[in-house]
PDB file of C-alpha atoms and ligand atoms in Angstrom:
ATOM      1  CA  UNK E   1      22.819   5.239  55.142  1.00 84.00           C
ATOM      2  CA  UNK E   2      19.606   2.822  55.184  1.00 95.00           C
ATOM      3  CA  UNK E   3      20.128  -0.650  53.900  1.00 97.00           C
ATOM      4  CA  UNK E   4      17.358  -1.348  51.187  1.00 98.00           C
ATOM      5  CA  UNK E   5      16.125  -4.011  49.184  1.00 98.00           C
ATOM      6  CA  UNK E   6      17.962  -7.359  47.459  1.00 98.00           C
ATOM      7  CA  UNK E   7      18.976  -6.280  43.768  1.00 98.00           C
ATOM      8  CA  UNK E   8      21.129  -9.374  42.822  1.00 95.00           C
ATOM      9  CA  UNK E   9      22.052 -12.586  44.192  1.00 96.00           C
ATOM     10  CA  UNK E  10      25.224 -14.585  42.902  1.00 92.00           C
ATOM     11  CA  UNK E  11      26.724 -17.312  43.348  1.00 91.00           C
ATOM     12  CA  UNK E  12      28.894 -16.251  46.351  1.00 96.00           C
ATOM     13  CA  UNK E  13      27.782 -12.700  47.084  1.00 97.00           C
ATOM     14  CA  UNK E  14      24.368 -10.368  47.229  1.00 98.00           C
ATOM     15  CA  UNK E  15      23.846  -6.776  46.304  1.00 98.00           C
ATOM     16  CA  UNK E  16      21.594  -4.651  48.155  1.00 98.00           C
ATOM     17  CA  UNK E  17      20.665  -1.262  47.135  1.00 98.00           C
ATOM     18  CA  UNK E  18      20.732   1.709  50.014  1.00 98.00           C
ATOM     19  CA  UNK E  19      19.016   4.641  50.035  1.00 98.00           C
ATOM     20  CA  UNK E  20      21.575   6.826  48.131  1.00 98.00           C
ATOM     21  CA  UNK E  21      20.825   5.610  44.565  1.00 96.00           C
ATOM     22  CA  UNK E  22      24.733   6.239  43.874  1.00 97.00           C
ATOM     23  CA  UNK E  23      25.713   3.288  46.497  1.00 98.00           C
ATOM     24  CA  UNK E  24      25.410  -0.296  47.019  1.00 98.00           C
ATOM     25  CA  UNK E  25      25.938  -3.000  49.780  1.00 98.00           C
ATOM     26  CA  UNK E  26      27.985  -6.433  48.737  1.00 98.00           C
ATOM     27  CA  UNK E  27      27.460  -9.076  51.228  1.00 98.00           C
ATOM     28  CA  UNK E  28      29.954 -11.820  50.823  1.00 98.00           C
ATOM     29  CA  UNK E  29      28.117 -15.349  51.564  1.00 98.00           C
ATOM     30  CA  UNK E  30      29.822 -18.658  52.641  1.00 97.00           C
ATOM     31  CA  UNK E  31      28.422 -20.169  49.554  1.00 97.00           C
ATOM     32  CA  UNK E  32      30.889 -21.871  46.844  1.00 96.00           C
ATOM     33  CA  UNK E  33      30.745 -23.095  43.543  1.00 95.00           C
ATOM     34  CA  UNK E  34      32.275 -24.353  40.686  1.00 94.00           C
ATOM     35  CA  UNK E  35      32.043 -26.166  37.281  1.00 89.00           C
ATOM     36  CA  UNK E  36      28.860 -23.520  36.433  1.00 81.00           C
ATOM     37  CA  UNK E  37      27.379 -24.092  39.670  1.00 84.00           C
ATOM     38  CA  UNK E  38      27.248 -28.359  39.073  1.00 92.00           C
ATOM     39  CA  UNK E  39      29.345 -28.438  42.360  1.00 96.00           C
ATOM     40  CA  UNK E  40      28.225 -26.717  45.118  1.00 95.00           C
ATOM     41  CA  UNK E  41      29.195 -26.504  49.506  1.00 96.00           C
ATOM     42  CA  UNK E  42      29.590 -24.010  52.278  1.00 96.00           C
ATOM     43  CA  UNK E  43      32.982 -22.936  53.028  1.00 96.00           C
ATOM     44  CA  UNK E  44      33.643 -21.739  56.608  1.00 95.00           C
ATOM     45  CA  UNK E  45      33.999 -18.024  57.428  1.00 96.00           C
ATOM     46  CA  UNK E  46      34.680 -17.912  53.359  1.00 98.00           C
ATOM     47  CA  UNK E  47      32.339 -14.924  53.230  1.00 98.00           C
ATOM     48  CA  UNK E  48      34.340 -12.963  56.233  1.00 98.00           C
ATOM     49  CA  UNK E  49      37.689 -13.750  54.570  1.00 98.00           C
ATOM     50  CA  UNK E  50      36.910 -12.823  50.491  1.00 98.00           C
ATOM     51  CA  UNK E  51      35.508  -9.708  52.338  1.00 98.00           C
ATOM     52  CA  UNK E  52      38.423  -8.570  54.219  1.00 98.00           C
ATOM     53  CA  UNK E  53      40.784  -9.867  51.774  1.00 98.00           C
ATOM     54  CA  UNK E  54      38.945  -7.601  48.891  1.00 98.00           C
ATOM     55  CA  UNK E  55      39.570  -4.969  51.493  1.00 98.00           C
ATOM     56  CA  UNK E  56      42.948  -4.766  51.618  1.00 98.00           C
ATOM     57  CA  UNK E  57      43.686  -5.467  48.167  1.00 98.00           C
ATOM     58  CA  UNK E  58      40.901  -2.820  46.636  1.00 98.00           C
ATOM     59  CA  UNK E  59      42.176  -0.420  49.264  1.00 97.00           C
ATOM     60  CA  UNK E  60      46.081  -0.887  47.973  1.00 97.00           C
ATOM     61  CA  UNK E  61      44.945  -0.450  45.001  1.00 98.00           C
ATOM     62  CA  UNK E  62      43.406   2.535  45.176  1.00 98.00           C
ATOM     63  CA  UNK E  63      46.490   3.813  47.098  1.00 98.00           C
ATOM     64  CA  UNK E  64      48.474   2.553  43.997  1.00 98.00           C
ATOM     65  CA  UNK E  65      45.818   5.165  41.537  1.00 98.00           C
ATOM     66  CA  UNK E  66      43.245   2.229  40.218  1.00 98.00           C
ATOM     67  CA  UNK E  67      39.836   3.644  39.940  1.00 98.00           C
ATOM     68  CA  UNK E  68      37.494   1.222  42.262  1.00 98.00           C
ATOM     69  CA  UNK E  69      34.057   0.699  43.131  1.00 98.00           C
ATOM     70  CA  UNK E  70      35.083   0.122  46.922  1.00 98.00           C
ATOM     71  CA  UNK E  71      34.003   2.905  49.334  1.00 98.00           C
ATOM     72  CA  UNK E  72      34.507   0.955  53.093  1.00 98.00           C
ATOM     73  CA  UNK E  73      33.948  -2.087  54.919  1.00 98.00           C
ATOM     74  CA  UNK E  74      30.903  -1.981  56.885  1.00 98.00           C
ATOM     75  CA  UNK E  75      31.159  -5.096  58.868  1.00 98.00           C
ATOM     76  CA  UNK E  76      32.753  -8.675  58.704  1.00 98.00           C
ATOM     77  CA  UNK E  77      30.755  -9.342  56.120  1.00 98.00           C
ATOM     78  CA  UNK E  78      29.842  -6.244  53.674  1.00 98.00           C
ATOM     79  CA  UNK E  79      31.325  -3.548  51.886  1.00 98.00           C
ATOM     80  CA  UNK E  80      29.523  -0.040  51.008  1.00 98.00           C
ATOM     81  CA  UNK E  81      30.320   0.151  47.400  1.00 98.00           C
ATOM     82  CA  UNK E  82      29.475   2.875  44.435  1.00 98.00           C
ATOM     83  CA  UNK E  83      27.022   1.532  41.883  1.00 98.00           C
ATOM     84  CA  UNK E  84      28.138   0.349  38.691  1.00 98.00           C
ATOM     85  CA  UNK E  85      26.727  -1.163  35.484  1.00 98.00           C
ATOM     86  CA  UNK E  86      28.758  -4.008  35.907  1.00 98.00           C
ATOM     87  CA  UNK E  87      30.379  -4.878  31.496  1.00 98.00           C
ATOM     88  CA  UNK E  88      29.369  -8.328  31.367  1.00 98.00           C
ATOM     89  CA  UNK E  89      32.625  -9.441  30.777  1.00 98.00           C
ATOM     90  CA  UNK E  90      35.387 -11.478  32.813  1.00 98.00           C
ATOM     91  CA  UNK E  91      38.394 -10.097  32.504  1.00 99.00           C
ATOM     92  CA  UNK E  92      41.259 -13.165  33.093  1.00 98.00           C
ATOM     93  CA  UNK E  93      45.074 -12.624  33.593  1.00 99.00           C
ATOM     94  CA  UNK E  94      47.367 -15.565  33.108  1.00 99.00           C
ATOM     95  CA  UNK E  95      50.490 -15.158  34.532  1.00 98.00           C
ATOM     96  CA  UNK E  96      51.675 -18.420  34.512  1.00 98.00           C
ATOM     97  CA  UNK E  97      49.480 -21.753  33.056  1.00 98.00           C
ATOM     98  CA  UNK E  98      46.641 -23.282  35.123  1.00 98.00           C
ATOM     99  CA  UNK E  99      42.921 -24.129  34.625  1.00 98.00           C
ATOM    100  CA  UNK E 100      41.138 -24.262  31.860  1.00 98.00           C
ATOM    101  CA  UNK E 101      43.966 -22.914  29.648  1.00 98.00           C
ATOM    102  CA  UNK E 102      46.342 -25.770  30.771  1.00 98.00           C
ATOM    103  CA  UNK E 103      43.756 -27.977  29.494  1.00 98.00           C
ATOM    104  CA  UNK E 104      42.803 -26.585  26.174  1.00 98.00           C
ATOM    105  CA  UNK E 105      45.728 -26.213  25.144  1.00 98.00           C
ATOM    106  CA  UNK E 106      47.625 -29.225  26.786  1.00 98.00           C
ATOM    107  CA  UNK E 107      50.159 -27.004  28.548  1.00 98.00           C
ATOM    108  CA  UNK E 108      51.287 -28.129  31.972  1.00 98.00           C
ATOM    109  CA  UNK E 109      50.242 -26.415  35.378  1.00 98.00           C
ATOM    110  CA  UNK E 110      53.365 -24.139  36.880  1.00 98.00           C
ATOM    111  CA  UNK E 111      54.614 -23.103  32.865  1.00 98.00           C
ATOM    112  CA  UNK E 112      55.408 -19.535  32.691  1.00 98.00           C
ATOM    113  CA  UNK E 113      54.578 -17.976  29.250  1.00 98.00           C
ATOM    114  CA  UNK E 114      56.696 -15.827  27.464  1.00 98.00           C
ATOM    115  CA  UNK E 115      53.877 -13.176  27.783  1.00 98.00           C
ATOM    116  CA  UNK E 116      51.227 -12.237  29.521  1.00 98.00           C
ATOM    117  CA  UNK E 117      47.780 -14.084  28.613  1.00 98.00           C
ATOM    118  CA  UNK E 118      44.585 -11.808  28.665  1.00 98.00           C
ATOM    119  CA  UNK E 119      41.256 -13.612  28.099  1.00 98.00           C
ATOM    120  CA  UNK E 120      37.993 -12.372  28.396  1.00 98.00           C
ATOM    121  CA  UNK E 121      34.663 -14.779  28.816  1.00 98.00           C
ATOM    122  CA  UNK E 122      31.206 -13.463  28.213  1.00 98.00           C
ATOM    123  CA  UNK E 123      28.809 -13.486  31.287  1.00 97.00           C
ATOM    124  CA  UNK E 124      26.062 -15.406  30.237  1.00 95.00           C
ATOM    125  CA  UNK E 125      25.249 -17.841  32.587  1.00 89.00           C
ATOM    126  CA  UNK E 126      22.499 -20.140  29.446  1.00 93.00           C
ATOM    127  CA  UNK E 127      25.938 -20.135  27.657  1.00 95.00           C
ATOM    128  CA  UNK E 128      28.402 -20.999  30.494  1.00 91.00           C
ATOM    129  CA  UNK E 129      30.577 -17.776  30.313  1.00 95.00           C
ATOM    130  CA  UNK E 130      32.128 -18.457  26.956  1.00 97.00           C
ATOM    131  CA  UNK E 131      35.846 -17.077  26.313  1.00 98.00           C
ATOM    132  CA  UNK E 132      35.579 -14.493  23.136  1.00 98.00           C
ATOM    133  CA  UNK E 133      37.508 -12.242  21.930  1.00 98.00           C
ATOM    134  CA  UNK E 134      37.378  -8.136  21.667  1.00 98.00           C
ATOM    135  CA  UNK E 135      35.272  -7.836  18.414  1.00 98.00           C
ATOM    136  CA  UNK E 136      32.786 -10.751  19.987  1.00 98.00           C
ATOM    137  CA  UNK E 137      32.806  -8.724  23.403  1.00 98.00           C
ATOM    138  CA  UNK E 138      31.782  -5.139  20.948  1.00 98.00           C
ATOM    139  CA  UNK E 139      29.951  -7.626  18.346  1.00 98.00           C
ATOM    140  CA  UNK E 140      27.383  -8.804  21.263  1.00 98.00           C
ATOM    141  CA  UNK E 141      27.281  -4.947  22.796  1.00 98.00           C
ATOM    142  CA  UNK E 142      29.141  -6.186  25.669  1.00 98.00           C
ATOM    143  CA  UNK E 143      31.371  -3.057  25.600  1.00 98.00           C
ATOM    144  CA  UNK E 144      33.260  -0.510  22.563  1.00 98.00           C
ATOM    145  CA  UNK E 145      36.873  -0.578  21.642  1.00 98.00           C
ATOM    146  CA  UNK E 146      36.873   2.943  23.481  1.00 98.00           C
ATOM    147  CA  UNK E 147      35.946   0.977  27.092  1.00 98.00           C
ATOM    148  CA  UNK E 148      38.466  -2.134  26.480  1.00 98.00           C
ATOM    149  CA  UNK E 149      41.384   0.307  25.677  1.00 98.00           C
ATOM    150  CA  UNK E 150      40.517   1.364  29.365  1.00 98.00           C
ATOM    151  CA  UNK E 151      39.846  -2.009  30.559  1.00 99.00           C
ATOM    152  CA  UNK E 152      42.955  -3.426  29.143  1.00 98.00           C
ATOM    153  CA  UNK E 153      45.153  -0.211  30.285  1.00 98.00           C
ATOM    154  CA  UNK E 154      43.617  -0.662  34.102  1.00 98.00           C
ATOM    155  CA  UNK E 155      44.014  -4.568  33.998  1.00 99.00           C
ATOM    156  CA  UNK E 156      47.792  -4.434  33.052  1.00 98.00           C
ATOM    157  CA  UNK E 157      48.256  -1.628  35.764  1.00 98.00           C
ATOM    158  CA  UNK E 158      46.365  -4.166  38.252  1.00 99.00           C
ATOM    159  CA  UNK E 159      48.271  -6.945  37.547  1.00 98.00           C
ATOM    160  CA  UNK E 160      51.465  -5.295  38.037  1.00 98.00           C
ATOM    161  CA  UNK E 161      50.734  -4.026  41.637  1.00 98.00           C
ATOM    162  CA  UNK E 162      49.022  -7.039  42.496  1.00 98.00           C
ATOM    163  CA  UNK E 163      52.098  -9.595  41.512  1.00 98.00           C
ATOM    164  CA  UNK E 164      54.248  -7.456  43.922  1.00 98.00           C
ATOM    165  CA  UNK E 165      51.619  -7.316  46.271  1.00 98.00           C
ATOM    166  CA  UNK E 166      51.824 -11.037  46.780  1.00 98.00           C
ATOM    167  CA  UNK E 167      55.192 -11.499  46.276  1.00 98.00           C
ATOM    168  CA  UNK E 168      55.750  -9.480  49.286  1.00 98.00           C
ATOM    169  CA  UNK E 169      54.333 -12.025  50.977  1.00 98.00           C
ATOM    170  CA  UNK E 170      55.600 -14.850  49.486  1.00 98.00           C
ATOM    171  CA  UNK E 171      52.718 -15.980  46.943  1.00 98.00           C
ATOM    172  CA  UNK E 172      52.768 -16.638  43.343  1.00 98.00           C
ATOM    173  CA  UNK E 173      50.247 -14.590  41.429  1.00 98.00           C
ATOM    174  CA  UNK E 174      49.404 -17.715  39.074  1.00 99.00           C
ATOM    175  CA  UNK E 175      45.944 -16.251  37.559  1.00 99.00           C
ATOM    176  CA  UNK E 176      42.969 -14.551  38.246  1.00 99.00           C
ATOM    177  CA  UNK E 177      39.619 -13.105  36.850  1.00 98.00           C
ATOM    178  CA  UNK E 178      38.391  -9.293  37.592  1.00 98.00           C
ATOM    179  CA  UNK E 179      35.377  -6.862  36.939  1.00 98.00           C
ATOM    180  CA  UNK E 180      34.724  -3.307  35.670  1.00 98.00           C
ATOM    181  CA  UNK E 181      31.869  -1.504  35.936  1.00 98.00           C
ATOM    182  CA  UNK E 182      30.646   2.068  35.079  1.00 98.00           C
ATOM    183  CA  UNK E 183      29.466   4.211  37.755  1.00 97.00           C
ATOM    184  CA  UNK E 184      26.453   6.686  37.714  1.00 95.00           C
ATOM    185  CA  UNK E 185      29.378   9.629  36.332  1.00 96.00           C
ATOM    186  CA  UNK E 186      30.794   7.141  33.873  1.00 97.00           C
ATOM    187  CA  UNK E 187      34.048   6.438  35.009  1.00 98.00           C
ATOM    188  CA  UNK E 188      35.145   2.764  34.602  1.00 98.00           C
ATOM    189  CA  UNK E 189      36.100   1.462  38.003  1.00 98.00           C
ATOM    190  CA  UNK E 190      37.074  -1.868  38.712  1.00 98.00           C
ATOM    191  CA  UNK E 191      34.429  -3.801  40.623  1.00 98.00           C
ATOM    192  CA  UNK E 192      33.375  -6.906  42.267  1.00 96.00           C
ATOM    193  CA  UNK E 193      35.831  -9.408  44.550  1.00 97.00           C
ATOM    194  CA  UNK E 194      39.167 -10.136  44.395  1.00 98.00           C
ATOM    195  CA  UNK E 195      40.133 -13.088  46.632  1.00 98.00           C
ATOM    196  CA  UNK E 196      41.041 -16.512  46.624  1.00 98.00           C
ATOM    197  CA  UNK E 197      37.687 -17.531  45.024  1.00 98.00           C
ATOM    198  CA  UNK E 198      38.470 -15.004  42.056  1.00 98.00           C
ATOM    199  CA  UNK E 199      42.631 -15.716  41.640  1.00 98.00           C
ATOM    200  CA  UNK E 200      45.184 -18.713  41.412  1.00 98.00           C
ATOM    201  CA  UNK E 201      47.436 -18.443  44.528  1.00 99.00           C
ATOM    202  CA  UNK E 202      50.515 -20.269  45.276  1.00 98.00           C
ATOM    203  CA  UNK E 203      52.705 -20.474  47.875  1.00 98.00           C
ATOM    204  CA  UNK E 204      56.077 -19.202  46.674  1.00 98.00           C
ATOM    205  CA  UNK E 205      58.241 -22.465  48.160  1.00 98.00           C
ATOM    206  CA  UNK E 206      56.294 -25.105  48.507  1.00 98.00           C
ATOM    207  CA  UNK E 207      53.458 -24.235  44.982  1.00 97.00           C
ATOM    208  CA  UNK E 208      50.498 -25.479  47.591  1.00 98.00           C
ATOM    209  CA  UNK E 209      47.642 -23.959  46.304  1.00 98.00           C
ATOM    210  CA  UNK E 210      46.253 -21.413  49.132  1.00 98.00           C
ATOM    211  CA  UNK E 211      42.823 -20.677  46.570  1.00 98.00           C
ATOM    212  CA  UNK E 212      39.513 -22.030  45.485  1.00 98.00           C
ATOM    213  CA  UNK E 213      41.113 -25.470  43.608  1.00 98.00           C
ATOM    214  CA  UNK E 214      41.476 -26.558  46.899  1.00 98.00           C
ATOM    215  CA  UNK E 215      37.521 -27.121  47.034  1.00 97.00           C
ATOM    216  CA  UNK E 216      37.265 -27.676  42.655  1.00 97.00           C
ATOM    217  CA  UNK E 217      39.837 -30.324  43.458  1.00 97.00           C
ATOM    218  CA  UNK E 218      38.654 -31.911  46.364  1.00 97.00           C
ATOM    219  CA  UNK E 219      41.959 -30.863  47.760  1.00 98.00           C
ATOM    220  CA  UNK E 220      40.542 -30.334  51.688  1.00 97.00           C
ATOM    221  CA  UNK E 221      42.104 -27.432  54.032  1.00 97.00           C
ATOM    222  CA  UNK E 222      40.062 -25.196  52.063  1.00 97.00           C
ATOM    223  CA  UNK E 223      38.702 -22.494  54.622  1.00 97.00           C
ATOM    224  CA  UNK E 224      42.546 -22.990  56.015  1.00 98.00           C
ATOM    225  CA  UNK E 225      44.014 -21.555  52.517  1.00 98.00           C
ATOM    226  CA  UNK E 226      42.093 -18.442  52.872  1.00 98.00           C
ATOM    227  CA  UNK E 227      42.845 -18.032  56.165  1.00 98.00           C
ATOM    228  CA  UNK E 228      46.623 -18.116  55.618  1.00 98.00           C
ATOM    229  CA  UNK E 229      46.045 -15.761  52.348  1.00 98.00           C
ATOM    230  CA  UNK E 230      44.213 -13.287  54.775  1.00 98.00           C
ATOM    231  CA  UNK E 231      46.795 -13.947  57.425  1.00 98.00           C
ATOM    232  CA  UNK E 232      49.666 -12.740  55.386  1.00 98.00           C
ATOM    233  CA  UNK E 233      47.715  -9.841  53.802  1.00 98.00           C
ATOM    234  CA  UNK E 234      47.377  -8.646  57.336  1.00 97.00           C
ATOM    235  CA  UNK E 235      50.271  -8.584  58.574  1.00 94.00           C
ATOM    236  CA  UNK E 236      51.409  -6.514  55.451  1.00 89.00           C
ATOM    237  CA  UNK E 237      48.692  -4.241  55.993  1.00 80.00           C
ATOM    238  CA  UNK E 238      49.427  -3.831  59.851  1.00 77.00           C
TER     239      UNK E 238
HETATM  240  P1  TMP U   1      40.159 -20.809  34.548  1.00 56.09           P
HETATM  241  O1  TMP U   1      41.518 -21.412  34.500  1.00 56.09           O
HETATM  242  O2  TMP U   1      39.112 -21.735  35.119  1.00 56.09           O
HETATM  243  O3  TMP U   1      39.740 -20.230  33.236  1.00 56.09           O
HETATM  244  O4  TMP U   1      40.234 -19.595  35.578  1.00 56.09           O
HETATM  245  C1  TMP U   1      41.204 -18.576  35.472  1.00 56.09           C
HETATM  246  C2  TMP U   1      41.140 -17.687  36.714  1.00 56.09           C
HETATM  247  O5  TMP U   1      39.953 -16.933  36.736  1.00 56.09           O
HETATM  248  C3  TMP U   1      41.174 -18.459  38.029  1.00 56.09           C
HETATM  249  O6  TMP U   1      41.936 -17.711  38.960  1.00 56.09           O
HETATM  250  C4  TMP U   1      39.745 -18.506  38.464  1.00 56.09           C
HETATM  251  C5  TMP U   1      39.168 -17.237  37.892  1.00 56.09           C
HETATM  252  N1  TMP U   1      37.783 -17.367  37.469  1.00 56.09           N
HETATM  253  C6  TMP U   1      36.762 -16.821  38.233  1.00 56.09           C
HETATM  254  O7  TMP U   1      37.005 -16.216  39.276  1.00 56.09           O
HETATM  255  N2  TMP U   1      35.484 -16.958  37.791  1.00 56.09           N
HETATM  256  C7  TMP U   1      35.153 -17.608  36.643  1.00 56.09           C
HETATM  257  O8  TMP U   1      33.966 -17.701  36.300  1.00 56.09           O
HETATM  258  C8  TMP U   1      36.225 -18.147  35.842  1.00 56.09           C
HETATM  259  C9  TMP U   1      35.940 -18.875  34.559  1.00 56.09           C
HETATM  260  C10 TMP U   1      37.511 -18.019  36.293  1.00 56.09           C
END
């Protein structure tokens, strides 16, 4: 399998297609983010850690039955993935209040809801990812009820597995934001990241945030946080 040319470039990762027109590359940079790209820094060894952290939480998922993009890890820094027409649509769990929902709605960090929250934002980088609702995401053509059914079935079913994932090792699932994608067969698979950058992670005693606010918040021991998320991950794993 022959890497090929660039196809996308994000914020934190690039795509590169292969010559088997059913597969990808994802390279995981160092490069961070935030506020819609306003702030901007390296973090160290970020792109080796999102990488091998996506590993072993796409591979327990697909252990667990969730349909996944993921094929294998190719080296510390890519993953050989199937390719999907990516919705263009965050999907966002809220498990407990943080963010950008504590602060619309004036609800302090750390509350637990009496449900579970599911948002979804629009990826449109001219409009800033804008949070809409179902009929917006079929109004715009994003996706049909058919696909969110499926989207909404597979992100309950992921948010199960991964709150006892972390749990396990002693981390608060506060939030996070996934992908789906359709593959060249048209299955819906989830796709893209899942890592510190892309979830709200809390140590279970102490609440320190071990995820991406640390650099948002100008919080420091930022490439340490991931390191300790990958640390206990890989010991599970062992
Ligand atoms: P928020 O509180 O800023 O809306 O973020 C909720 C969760 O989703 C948090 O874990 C960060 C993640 N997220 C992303 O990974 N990418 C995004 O573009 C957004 C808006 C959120």
């Amino acid at each position: 399998m022959e890497k090929k040319e660039q196809l996308y470039e994000g914020k934190a990762k690039q795509v590169f297609a292969t010559d088997d027109p059913n597969l990808i590359i994802m390279h995981y940079k160092d490069d961070a983010t935030a506020y819609n790209g306003i702030k901007k820094a390296q973090i160290k060894d970020k792109g080796e850690l999102n990488n091998k952290i996506t590993t072993i939480i796409y591979s327990y998922l697909a252990k667990n039955g969730i349909p996944t993009h993921y094929i294998k890890t190719l080296n510390e820094r890519e993953e050989l993935c199937k390719k999907v027409k990516i919705f263009p649509l965050e999907v966002i769990v809220r498990n407990y209040i943080a963010g950008s929902m504590s602060k619309r709605l004036d609800i302090p960090e750390g509350t637990k809801p009496s449900n579970v929250i599911y948002e979804l934002c629009y990826k449109n980088d001219a409009l800033g990812d804008p949070l809409i609702n179902d009929h917006h995401a079929v109004a715009v053509g994003a996706c049909t009820y058919e696909d969110l059914a499926v989207i909404y079935d597979l992100t309950k079913k992921i948010n199960l597995l991964l709150i006892d994932l972390f749990k396990s090792v002693g981390i608060i699932l506060v939030d996070f934001k996934i992908e789906f994608g359709r593959t060249n067969d048209g299955e819906i698979v989830l796709a893209d990241e899942i890592s510190p950058d892309t979830a709200r992670l809390w140590d279970e005693k102490t609440h320190d945030k071990l995820d991406k606010d640390r650099f948002r918040r100008d919080l420091g021991h930022v490439s340490e946080a991931y390191q300790e998320i990958y640390a206990r991950l890989e010991r599970l794993a062992a």
